[in-house]
PDB file of C-alpha atoms in Angstrom:
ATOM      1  CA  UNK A  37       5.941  10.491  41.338  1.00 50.00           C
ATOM      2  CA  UNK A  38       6.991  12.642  38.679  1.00 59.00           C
ATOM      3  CA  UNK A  39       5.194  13.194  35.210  1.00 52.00           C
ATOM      4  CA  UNK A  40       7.962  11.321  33.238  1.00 62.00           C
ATOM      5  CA  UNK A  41       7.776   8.389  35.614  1.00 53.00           C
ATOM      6  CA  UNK A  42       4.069   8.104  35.106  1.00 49.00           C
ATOM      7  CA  UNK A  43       4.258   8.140  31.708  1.00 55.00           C
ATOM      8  CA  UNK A  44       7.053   5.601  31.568  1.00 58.00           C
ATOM      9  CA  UNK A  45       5.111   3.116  33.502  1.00 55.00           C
ATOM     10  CA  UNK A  46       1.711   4.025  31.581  1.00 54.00           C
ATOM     11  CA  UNK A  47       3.364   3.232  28.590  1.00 54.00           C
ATOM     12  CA  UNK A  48       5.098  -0.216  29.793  1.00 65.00           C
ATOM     13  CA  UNK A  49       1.560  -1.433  31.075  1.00 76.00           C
ATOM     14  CA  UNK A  50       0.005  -0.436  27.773  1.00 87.00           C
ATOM     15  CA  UNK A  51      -1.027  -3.849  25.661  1.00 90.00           C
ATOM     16  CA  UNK A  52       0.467  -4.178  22.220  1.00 88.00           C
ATOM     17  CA  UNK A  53      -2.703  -2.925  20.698  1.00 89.00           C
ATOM     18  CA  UNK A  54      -2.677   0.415  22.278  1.00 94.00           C
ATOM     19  CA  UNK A  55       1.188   0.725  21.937  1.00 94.00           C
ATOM     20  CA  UNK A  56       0.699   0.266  17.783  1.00 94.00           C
ATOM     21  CA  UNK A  57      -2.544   2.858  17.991  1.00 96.00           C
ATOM     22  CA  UNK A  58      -0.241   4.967  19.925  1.00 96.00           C
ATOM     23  CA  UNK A  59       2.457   4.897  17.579  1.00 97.00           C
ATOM     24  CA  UNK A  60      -0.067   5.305  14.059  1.00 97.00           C
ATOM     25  CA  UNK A  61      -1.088   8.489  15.997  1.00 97.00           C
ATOM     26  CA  UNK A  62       2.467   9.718  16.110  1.00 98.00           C
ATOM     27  CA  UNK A  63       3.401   9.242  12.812  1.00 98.00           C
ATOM     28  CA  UNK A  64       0.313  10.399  11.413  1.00 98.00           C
ATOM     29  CA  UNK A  65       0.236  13.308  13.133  1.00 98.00           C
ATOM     30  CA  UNK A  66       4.085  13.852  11.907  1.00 97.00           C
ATOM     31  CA  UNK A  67       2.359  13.767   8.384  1.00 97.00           C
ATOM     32  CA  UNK A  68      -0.544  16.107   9.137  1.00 97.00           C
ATOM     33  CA  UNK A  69       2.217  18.477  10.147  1.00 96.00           C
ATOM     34  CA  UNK A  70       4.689  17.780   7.174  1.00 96.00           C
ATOM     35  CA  UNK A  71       1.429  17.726   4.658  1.00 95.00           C
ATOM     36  CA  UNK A  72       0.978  21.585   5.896  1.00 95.00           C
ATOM     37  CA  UNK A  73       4.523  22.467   4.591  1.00 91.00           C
ATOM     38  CA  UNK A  74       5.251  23.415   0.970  1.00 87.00           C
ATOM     39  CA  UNK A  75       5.558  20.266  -1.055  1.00 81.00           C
ATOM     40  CA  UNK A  76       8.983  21.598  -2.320  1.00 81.00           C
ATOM     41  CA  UNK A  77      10.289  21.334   1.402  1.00 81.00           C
ATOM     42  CA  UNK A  78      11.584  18.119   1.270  1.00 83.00           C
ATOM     43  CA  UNK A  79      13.580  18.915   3.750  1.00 83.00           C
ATOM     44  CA  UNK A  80      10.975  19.442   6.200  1.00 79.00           C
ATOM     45  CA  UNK A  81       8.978  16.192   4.680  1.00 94.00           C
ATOM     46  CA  UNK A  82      11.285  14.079   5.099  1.00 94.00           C
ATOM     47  CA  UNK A  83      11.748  13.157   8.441  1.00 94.00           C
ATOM     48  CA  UNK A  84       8.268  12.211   9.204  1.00 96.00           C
ATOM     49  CA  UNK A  85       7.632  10.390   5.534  1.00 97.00           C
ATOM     50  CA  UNK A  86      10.730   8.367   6.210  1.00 97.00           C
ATOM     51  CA  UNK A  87       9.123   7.767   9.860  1.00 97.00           C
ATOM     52  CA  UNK A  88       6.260   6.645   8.023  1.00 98.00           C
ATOM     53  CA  UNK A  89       8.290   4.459   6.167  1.00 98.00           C
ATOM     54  CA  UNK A  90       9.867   2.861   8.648  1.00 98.00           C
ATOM     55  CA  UNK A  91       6.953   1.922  10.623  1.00 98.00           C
ATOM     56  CA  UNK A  92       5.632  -0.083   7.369  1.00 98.00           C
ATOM     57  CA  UNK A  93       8.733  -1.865   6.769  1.00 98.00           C
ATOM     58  CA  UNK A  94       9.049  -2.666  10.534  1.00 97.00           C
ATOM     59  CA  UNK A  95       5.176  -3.712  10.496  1.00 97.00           C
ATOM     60  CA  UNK A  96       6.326  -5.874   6.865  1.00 98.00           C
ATOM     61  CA  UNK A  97       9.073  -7.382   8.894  1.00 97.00           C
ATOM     62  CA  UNK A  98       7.138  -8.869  11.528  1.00 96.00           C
ATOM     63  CA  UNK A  99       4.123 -10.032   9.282  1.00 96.00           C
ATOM     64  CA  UNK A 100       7.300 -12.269   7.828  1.00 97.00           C
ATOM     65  CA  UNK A 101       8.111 -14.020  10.792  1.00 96.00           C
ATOM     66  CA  UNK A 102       6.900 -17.246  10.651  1.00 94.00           C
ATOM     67  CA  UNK A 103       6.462 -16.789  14.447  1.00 95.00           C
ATOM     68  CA  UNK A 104       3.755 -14.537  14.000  1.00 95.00           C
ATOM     69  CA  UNK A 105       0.580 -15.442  15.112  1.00 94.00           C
ATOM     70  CA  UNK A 106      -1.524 -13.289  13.090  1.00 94.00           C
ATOM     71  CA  UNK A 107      -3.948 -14.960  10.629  1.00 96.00           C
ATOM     72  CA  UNK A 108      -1.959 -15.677   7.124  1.00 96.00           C
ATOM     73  CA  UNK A 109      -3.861 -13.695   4.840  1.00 97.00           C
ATOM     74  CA  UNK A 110      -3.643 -10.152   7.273  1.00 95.00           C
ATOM     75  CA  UNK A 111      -0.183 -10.741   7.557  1.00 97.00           C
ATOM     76  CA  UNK A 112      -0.108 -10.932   3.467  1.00 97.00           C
ATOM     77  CA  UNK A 113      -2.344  -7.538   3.626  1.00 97.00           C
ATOM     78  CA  UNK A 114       0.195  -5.710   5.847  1.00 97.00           C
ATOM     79  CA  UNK A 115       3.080  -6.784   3.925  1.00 98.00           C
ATOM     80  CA  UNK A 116       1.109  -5.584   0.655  1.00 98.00           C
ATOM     81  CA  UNK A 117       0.474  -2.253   2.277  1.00 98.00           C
ATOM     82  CA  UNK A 118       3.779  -1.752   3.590  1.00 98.00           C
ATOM     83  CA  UNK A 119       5.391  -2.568  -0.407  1.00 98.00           C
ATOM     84  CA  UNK A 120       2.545   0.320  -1.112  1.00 98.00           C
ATOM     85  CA  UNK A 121       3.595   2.884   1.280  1.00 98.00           C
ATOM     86  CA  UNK A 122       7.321   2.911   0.262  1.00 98.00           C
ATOM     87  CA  UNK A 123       6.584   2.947  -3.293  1.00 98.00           C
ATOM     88  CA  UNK A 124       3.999   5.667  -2.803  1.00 98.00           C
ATOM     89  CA  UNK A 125       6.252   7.407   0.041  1.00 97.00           C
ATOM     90  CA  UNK A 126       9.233   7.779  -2.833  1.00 97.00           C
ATOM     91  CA  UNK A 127       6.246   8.759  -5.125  1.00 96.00           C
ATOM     92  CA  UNK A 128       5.595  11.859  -2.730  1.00 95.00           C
ATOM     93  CA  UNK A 129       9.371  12.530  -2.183  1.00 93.00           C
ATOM     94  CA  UNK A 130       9.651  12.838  -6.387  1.00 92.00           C
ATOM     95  CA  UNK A 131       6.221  15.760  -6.176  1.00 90.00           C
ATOM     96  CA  UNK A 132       4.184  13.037  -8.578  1.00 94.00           C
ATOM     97  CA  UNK A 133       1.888  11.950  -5.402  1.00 95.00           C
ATOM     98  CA  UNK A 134      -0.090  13.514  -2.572  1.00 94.00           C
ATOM     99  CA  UNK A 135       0.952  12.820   0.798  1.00 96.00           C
ATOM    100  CA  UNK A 136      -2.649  12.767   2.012  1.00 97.00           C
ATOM    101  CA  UNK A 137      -2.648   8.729   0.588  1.00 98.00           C
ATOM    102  CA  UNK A 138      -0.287   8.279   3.432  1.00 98.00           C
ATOM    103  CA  UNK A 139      -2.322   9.808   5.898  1.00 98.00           C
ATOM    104  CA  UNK A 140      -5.630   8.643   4.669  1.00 98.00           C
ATOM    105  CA  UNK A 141      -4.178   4.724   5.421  1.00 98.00           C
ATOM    106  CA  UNK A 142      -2.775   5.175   8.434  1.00 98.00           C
ATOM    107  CA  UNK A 143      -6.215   6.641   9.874  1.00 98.00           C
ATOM    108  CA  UNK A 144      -7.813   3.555   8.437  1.00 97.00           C
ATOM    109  CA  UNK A 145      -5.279   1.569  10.518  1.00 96.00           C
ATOM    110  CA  UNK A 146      -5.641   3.440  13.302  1.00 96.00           C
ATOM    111  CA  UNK A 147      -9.964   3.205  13.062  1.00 96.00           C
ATOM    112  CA  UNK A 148      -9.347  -0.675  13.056  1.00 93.00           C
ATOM    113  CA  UNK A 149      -7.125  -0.908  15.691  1.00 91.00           C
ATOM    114  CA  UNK A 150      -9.563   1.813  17.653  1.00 90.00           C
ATOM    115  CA  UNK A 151     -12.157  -0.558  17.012  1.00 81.00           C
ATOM    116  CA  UNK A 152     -10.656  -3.472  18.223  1.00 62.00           C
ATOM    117  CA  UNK A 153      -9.517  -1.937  21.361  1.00 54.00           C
ATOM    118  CA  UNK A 154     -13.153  -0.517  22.206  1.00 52.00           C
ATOM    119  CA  UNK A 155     -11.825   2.911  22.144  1.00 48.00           C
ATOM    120  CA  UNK A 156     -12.425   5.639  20.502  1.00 44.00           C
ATOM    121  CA  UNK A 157     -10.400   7.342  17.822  1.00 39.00           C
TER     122      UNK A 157
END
């Protein structure tokens, strides 16, 4: 069995849990890397703030579902962090905030789901 076909079926047998802790880690580390660059390089910001982005939105846009079994008022929190993120995120893009905000969430995100999934972060 080669590598890539381990890792494809590691990752389809992974539960939803690990597959959003998996994906926090990503992006975060994305913005580690992009919060090392000169603030001025948007160009080499941008990629993994509008990653960032994206995630919250997508996170926003299945808290809206009415489908969505999560209790009411977390799916209210996530959609409130998510409006945060993209104001902050253009906030960063414009120089008047730190990136580390970003960061500094998505650890606290990923420290909950850690905690959840007995593992450690």
């Amino acid at each position: 069995m080669t590598l890539r076909a381990y890792q494809q079926t590691a990752i389809s047998a992974e539960s939803p849990r690990d597959a959003e802790f998996r994906l926090f880690t990503q992006v975060t580390l994305a913005l580690v890397e992009a919060s090392r660059l000169d603030p001025k390089d948007l160009s080499g910001r941008v990629d993994a703030l509008d990653w960032n982005r994206r995630l919250w939105s997508a996170l926003a846009l299945d808290c809206s579902d009415p489908g969505n079994q999560l209790p009411k008022e977390l799916r209210a929190g996530i959609i409130s962090l998510s409006i945060w993120v993209n104001k902050h995120t253009s906030e960063v893009i414009r120089g008047k905030e730190d990136i580390q905000d970003l960061i500094d969430l998505n650890r606290t995100i990923m420290q909950g789901l850690s905690a959840r999934n007995g593992s450690a972060a």
